Short mmCIF file of N, CA and C in Angstrom, two decimals:
data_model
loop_
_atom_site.label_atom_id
_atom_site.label_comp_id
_atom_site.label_asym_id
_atom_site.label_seq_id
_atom_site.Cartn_x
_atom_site.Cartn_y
_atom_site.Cartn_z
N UNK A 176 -87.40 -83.23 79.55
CA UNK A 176 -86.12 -82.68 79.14
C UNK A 176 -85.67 -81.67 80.17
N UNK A 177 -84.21 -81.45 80.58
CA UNK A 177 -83.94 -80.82 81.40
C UNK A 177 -82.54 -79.96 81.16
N UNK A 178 -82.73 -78.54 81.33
CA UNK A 178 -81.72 -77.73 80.89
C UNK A 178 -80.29 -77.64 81.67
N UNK A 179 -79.29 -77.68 81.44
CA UNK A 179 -78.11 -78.03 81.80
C UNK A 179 -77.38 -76.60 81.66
N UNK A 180 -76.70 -76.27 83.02
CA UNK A 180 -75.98 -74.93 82.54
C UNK A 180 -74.65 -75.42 83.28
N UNK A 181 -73.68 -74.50 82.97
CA UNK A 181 -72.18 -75.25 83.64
C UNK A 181 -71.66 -76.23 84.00
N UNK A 182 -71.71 -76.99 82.71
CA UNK A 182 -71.26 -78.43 82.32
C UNK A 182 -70.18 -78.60 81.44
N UNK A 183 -68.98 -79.48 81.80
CA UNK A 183 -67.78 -79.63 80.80
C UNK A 183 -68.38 -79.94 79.76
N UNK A 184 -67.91 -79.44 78.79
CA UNK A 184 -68.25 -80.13 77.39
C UNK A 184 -67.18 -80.12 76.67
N UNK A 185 -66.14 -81.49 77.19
CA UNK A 185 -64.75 -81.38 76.18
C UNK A 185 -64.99 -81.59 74.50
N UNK A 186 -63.96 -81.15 73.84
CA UNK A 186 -64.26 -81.50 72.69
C UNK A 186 -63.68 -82.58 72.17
N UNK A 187 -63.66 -83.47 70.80
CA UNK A 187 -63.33 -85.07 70.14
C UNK A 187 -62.26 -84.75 70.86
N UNK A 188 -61.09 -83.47 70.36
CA UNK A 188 -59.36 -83.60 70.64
C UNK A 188 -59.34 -84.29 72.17
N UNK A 189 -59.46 -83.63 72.94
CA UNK A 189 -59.58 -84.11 74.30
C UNK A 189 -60.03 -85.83 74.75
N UNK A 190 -61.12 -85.79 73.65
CA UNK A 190 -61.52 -87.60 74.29
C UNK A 190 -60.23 -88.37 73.43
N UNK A 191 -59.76 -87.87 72.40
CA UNK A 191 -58.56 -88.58 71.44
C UNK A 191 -57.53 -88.82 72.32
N UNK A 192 -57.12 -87.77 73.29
CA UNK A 192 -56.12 -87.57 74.57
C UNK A 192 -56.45 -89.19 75.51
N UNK A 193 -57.46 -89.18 76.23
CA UNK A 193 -57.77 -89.87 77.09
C UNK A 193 -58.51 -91.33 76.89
N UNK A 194 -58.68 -91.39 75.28
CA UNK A 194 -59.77 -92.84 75.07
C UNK A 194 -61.01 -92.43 75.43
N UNK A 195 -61.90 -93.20 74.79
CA UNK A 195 -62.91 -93.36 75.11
C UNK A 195 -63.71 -94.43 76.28
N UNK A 196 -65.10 -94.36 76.06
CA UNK A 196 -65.28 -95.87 77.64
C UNK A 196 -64.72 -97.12 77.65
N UNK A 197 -64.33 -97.16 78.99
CA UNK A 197 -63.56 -98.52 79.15
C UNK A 197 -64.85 -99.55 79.09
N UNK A 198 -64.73 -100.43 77.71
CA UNK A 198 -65.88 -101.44 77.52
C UNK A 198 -65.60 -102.18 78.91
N UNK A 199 -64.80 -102.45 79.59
CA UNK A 199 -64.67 -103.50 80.30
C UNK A 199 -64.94 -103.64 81.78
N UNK A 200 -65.80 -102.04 82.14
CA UNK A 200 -66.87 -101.67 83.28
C UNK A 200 -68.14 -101.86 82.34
N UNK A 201 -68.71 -102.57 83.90
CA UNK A 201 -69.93 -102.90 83.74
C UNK A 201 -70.98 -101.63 83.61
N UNK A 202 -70.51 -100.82 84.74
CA UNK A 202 -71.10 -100.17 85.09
C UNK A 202 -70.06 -98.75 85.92
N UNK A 203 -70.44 -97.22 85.16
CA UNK A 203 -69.78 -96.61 86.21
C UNK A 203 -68.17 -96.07 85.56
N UNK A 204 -68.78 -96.67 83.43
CA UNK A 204 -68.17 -96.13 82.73
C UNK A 204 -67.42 -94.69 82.43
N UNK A 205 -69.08 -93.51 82.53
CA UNK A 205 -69.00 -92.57 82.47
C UNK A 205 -68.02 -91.95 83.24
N UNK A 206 -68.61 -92.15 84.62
CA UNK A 206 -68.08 -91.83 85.76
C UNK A 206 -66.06 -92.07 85.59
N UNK A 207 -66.22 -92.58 85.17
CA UNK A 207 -64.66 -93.21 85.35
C UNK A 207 -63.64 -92.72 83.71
N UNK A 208 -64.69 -92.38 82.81
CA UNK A 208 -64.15 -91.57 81.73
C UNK A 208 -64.06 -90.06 82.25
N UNK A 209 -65.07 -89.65 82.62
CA UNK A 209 -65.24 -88.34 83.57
C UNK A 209 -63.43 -87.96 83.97
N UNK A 210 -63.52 -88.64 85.32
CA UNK A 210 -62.55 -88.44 86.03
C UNK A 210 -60.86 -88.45 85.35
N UNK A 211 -60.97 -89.23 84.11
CA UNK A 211 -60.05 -89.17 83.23
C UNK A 211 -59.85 -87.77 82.30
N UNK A 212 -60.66 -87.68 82.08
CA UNK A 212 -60.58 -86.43 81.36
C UNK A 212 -60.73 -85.33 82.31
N UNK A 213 -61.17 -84.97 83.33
CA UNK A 213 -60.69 -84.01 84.15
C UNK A 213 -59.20 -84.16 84.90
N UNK A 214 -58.65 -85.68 84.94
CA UNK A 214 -57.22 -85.14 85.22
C UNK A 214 -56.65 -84.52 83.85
N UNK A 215 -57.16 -84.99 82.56
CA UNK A 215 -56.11 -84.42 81.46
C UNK A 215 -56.02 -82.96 81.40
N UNK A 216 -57.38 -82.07 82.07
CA UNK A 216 -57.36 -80.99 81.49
C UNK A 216 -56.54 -80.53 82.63
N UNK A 217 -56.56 -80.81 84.10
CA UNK A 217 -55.74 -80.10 84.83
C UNK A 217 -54.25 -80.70 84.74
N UNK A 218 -54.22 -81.80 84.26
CA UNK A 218 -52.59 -81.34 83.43
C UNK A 218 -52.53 -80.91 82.48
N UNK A 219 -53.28 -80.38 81.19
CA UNK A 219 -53.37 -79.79 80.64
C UNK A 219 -53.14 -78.11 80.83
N UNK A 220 -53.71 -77.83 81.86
CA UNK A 220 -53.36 -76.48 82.53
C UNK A 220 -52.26 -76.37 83.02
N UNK A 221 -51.77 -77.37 83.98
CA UNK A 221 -50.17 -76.98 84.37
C UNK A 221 -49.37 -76.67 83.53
N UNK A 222 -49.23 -77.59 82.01
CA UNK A 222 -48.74 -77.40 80.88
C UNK A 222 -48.83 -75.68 80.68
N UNK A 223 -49.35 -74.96 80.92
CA UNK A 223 -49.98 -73.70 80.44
C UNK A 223 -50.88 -73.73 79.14
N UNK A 224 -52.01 -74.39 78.87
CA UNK A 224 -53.41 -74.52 77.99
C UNK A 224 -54.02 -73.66 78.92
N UNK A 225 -54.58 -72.95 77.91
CA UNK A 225 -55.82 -72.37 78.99
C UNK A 225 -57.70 -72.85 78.18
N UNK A 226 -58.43 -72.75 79.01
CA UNK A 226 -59.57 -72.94 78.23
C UNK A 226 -60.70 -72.24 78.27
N UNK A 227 -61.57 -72.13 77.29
CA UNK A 227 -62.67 -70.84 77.37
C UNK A 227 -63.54 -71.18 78.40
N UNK A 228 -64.27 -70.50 78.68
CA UNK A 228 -65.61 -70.58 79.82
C UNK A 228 -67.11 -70.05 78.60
N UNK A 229 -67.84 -70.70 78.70
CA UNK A 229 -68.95 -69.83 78.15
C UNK A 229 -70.29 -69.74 78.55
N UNK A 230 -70.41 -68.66 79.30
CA UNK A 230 -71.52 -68.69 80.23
C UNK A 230 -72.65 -68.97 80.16
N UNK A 231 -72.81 -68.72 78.53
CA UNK A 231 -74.58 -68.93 78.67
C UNK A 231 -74.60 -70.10 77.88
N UNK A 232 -73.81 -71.14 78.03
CA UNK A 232 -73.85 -72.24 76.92
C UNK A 232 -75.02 -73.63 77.61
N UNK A 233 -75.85 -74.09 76.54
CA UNK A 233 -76.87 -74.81 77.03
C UNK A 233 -76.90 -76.28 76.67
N UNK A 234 -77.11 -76.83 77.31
CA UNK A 234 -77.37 -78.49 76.89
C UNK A 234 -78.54 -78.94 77.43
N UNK A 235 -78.95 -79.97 76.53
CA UNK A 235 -79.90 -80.80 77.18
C UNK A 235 -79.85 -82.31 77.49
N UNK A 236 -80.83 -82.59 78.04
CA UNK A 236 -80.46 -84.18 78.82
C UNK A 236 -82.27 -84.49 79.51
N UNK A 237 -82.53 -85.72 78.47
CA UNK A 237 -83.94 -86.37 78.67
C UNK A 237 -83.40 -87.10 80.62
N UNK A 238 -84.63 -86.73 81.36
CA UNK A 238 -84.74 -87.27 82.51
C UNK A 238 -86.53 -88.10 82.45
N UNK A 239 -86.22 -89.07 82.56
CA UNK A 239 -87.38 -90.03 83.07
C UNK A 239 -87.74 -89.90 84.34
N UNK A 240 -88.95 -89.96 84.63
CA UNK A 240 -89.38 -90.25 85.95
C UNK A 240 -89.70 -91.55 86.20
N UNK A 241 -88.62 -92.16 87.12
CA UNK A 241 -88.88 -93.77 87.93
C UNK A 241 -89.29 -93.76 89.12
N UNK A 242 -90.26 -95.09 88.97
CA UNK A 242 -90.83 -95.18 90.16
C UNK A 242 -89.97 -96.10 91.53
N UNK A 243 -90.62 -96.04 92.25
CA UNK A 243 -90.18 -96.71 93.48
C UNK A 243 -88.74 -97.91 93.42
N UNK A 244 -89.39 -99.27 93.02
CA UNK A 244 -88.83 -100.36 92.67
C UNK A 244 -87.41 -99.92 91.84
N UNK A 245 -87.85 -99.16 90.59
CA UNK A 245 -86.88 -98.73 89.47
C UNK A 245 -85.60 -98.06 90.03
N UNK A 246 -86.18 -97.08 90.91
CA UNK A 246 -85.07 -96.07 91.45
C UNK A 246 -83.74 -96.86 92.67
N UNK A 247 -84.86 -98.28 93.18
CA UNK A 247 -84.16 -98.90 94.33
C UNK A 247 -83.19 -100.30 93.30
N UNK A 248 -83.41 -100.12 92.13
CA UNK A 248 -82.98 -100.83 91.26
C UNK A 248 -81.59 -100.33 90.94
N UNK A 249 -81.81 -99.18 90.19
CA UNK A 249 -80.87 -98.00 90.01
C UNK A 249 -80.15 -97.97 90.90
N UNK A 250 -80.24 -97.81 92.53
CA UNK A 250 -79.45 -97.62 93.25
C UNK A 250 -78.34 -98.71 93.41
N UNK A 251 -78.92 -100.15 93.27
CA UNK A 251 -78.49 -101.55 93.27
C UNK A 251 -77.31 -101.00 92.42
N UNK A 252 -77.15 -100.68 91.60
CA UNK A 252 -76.78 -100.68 89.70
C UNK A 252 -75.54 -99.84 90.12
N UNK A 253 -75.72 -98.46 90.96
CA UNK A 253 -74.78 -97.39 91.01
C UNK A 253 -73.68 -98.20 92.08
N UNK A 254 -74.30 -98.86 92.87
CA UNK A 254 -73.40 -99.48 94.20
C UNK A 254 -72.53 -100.38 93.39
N UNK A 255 -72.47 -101.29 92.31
CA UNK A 255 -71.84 -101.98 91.76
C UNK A 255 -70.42 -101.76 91.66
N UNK A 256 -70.27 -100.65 90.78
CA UNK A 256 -69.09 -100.42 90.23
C UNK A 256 -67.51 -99.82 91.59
N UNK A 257 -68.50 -99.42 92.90
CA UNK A 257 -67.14 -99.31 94.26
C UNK A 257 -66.86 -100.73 94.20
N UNK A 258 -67.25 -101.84 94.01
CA UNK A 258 -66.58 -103.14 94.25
C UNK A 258 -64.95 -103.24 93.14
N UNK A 259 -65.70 -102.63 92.13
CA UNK A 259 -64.13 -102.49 90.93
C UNK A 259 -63.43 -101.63 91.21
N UNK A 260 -62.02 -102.20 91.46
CA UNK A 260 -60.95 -101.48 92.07
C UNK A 260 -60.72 -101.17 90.78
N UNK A 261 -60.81 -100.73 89.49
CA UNK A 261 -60.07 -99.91 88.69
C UNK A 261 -60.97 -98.51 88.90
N UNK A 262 -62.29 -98.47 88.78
CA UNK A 262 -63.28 -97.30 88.80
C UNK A 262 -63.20 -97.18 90.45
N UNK A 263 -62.88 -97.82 91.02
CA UNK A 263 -62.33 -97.29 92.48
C UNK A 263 -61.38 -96.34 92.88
N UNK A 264 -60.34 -96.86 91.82
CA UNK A 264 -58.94 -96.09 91.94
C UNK A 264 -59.05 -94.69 90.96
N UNK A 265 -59.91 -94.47 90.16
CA UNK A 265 -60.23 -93.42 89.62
C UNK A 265 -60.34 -92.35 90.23
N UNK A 266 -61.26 -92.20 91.31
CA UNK A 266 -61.04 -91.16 92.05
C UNK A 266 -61.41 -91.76 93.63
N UNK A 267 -59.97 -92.39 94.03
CA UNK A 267 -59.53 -92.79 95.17
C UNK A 267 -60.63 -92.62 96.45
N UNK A 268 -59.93 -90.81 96.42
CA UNK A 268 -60.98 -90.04 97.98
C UNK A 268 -62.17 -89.92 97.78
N UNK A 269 -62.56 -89.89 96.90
CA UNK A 269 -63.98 -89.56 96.18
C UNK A 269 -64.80 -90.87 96.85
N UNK A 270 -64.69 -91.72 95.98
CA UNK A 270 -65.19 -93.03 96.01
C UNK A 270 -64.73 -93.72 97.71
N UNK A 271 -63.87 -93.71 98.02
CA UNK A 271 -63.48 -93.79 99.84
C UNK A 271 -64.60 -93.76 100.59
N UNK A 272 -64.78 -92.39 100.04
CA UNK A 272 -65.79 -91.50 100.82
C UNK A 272 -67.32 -91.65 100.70
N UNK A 273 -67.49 -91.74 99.45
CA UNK A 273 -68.94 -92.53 98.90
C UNK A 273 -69.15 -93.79 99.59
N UNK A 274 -67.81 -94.97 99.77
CA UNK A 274 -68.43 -95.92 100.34
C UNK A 274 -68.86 -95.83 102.16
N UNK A 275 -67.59 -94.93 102.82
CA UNK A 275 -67.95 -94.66 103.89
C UNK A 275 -69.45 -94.44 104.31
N UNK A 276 -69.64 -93.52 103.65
CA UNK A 276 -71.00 -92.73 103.51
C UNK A 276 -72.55 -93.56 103.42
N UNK A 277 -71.69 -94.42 102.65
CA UNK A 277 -72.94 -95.87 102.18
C UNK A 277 -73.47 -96.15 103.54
N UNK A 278 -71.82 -97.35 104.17
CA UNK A 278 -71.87 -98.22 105.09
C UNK A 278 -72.38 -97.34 106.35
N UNK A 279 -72.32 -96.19 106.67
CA UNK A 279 -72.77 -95.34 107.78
C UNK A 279 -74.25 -95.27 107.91
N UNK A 280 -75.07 -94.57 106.71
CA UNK A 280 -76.35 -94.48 106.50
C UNK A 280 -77.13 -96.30 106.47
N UNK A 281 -76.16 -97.05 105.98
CA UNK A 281 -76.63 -98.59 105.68
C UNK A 281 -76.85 -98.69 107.61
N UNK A 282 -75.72 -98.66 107.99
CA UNK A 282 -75.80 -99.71 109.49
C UNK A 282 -76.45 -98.72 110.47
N UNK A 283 -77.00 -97.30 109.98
CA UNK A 283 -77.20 -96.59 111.24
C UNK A 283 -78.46 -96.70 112.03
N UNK A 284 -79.64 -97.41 111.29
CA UNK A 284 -80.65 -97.95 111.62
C UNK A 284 -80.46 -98.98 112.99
N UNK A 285 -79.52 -99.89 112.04
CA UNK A 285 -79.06 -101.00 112.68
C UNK A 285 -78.87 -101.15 113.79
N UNK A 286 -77.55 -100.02 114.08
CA UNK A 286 -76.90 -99.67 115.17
C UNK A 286 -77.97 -98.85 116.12
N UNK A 287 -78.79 -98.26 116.06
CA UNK A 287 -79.70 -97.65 116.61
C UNK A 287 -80.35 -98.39 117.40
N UNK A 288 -81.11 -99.78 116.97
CA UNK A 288 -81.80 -100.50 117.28
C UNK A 288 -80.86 -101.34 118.08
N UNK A 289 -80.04 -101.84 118.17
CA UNK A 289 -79.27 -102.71 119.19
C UNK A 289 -78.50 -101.75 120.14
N UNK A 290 -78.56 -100.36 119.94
CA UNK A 290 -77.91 -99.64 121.13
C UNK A 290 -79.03 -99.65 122.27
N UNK A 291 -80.14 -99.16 121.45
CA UNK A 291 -81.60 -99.43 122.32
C UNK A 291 -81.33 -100.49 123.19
N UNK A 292 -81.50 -101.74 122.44
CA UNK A 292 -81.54 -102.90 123.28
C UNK A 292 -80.55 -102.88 124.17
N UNK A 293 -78.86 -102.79 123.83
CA UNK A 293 -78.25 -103.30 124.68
C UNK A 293 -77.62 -102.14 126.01
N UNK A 294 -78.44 -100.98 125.82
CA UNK A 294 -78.73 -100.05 126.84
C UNK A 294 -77.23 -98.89 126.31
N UNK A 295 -77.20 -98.84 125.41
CA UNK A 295 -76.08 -98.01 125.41
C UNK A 295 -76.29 -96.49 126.16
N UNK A 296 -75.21 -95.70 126.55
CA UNK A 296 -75.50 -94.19 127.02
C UNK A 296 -76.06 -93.35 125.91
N UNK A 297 -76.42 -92.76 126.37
CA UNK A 297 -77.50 -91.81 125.57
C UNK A 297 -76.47 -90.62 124.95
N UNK A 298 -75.45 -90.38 125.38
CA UNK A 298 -74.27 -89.95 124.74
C UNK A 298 -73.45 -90.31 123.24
N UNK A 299 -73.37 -91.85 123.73
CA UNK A 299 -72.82 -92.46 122.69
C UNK A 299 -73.61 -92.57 121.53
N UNK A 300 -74.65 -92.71 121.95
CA UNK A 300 -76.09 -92.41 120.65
C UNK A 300 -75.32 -91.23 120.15
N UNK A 301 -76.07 -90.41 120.55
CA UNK A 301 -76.18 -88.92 120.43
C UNK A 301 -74.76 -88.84 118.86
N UNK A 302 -73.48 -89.08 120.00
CA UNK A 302 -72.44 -88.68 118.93
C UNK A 302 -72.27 -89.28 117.57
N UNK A 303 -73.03 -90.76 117.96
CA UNK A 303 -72.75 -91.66 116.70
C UNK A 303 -73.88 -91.10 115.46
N UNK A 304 -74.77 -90.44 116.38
CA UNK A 304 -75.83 -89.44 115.32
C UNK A 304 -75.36 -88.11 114.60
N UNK A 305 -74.60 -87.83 114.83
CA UNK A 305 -74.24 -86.55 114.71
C UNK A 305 -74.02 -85.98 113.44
N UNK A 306 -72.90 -86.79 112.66
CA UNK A 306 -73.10 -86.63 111.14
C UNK A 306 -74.04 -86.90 110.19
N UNK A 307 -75.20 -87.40 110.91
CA UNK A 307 -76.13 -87.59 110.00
C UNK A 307 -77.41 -86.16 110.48
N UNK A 308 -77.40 -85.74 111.77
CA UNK A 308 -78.12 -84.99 112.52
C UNK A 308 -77.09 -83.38 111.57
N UNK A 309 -76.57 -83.51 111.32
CA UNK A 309 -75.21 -82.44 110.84
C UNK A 309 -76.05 -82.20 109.64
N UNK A 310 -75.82 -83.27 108.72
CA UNK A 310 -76.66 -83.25 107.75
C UNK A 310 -77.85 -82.69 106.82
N UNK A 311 -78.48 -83.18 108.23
CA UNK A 311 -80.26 -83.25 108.18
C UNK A 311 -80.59 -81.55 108.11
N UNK A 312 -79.72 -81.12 108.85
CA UNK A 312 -79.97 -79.85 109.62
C UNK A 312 -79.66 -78.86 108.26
N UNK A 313 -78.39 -79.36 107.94
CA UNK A 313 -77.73 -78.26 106.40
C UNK A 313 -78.61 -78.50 105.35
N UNK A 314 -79.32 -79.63 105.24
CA UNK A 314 -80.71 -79.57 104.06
C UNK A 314 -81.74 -79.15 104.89
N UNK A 315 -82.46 -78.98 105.58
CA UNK A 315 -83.02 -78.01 106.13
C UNK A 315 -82.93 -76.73 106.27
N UNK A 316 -81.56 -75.85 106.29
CA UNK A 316 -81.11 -74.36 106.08
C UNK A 316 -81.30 -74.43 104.50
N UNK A 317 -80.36 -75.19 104.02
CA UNK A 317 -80.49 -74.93 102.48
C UNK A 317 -81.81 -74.65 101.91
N UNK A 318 -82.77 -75.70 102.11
CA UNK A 318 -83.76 -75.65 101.76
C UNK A 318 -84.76 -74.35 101.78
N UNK A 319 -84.65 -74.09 103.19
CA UNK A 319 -85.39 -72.73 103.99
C UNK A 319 -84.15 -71.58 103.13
N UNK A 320 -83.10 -71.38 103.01
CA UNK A 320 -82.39 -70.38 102.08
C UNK A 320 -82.92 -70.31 100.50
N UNK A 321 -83.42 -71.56 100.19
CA UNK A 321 -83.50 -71.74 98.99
C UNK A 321 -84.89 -70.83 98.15
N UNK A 322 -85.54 -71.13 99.90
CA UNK A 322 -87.34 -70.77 99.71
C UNK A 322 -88.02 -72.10 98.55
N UNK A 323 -86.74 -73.32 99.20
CA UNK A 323 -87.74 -74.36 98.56
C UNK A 323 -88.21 -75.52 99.80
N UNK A 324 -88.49 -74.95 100.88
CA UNK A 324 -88.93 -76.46 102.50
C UNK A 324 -90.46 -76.70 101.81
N UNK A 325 -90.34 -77.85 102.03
CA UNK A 325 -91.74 -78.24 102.09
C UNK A 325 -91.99 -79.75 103.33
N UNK A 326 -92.71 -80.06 103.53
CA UNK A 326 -93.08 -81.34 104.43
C UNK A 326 -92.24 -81.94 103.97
N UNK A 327 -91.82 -82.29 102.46
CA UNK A 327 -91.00 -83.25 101.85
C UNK A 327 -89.68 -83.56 102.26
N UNK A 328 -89.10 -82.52 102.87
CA UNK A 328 -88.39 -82.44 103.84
C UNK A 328 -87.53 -83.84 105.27
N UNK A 329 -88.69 -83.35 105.45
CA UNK A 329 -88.86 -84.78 106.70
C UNK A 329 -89.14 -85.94 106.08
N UNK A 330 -88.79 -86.16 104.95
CA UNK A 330 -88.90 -87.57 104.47
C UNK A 330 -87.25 -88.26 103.78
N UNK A 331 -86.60 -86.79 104.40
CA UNK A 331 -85.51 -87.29 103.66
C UNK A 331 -84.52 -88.48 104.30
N UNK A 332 -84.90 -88.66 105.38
CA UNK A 332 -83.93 -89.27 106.36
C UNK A 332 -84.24 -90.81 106.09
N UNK A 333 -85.99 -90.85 105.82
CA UNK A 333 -86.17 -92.35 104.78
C UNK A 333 -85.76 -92.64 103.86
N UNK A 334 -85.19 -91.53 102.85
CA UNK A 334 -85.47 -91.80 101.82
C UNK A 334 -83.66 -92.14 101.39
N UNK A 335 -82.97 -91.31 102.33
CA UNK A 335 -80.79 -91.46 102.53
C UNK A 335 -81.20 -92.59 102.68
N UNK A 336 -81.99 -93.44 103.61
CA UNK A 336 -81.53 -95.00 104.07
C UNK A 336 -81.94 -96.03 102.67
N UNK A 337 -82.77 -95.86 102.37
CA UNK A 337 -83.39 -96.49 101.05
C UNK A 337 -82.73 -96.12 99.97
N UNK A 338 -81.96 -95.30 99.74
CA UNK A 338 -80.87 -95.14 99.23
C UNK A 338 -79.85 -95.84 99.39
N UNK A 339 -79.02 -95.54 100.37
CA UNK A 339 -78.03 -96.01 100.25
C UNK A 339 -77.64 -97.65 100.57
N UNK A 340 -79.06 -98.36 101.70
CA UNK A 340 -79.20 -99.57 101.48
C UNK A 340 -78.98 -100.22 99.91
N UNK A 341 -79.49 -99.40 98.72
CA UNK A 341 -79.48 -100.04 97.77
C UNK A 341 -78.28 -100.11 97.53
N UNK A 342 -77.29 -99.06 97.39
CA UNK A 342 -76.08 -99.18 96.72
C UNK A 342 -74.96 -99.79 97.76
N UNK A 343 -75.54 -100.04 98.86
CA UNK A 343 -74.22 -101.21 99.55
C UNK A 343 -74.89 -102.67 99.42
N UNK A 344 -75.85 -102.46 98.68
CA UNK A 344 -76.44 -104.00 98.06
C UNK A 344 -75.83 -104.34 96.53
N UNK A 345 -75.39 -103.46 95.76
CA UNK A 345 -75.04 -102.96 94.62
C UNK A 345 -73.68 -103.14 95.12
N UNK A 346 -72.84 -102.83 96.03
CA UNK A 346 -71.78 -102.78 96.45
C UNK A 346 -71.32 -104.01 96.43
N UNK A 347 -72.04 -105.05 97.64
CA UNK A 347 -71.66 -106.23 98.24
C UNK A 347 -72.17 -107.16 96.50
N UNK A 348 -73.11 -107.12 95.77
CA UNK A 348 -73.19 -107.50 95.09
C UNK A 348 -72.54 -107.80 93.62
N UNK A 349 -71.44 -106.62 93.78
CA UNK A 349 -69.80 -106.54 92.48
C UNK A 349 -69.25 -106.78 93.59
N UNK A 350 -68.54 -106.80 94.42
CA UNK A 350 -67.89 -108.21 95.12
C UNK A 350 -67.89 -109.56 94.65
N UNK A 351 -68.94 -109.66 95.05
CA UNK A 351 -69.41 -111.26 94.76
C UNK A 351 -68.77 -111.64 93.27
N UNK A 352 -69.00 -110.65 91.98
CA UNK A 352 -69.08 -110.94 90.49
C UNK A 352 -67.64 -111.02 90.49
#
């Protein structure tokens, strides 16, 4: 079980506003009710509504621990729903950007290995590394700010690709459906 602090928690009125899950995502429901109900409340605010804050308010939420296979499963599962242009169009830049993000970490292996081969400048490497080297570096400060680095660290750069391989497999795979 895992404690939850500064989390929307609209109330029924609000989901009455916006509907409830669209049965007709597979996957990527939440997500896409989410984004609905946070445009209502910020038009809700333009309207002039205002709404409480409450700081010490607590929730909980069971987390399982999955293993290997499960999690690269999961990832399959999350990649699905960028193929549906309605939970696409939900939050446009958002999701844009998620897939960018995919296809970058997906092909950067890729691209690595045939720059090798086909002798590219060591420049052009370099820059095409950069946002991911950008990256690497800001979870590394964070981490060391956090006073949470450990070795585990240096495993993260396996672990973005095995990631996000899954969900542009998940991706290309709601295409197909």
């Amino acid at each position: 079980q895992m404690c939850i602090r500064d989390r929307l928690m609209p109330r029924k009125k609000l989901y009455e506003m916006v509907g409830l899950y669209d049965e007709n995502l597979r996957v990527g429901e939440d997500a896409e009710l989410y984004n609905r109900v946070v445009k209502k409340l910020d038009e809700l605010k333009r309207e002039g509504y205002e709404f409480l804050y409450t700081p010490n308010a607590v929730s909980y939420e069971d987390k399982q621990d999955i293993g290997f296979f499960d999690y690269y499963k999961k990832c399959i599962w999350y990649g699905e729903p960028l193929a549906n242009w309605r939970y696409f169009r939900s939050d446009l830049p958002g999701n844009a950007i998620k897939l960018m993000v995919i296809t970058y970490f997906t092909a950067l292996p890729i691209f690595l290995i045939f720059s090798i081969i086909a002798h590219l400048s060591t420049t052009y490497i370099a820059i095409s590394f950069m946002p991911f080297f950008l990256l690497y570096l800001y979870i590394i400060f964070r981490s060391i700010m956090i006073k949470e680095f450990s070795w585990m660290v240096f495993l993260i750069p396996i672990l973005l690709f095995y990631k996000y391989v899954g969900l542009f497999i998940g991706f290309m795979k709601g295409i197909k459906e």
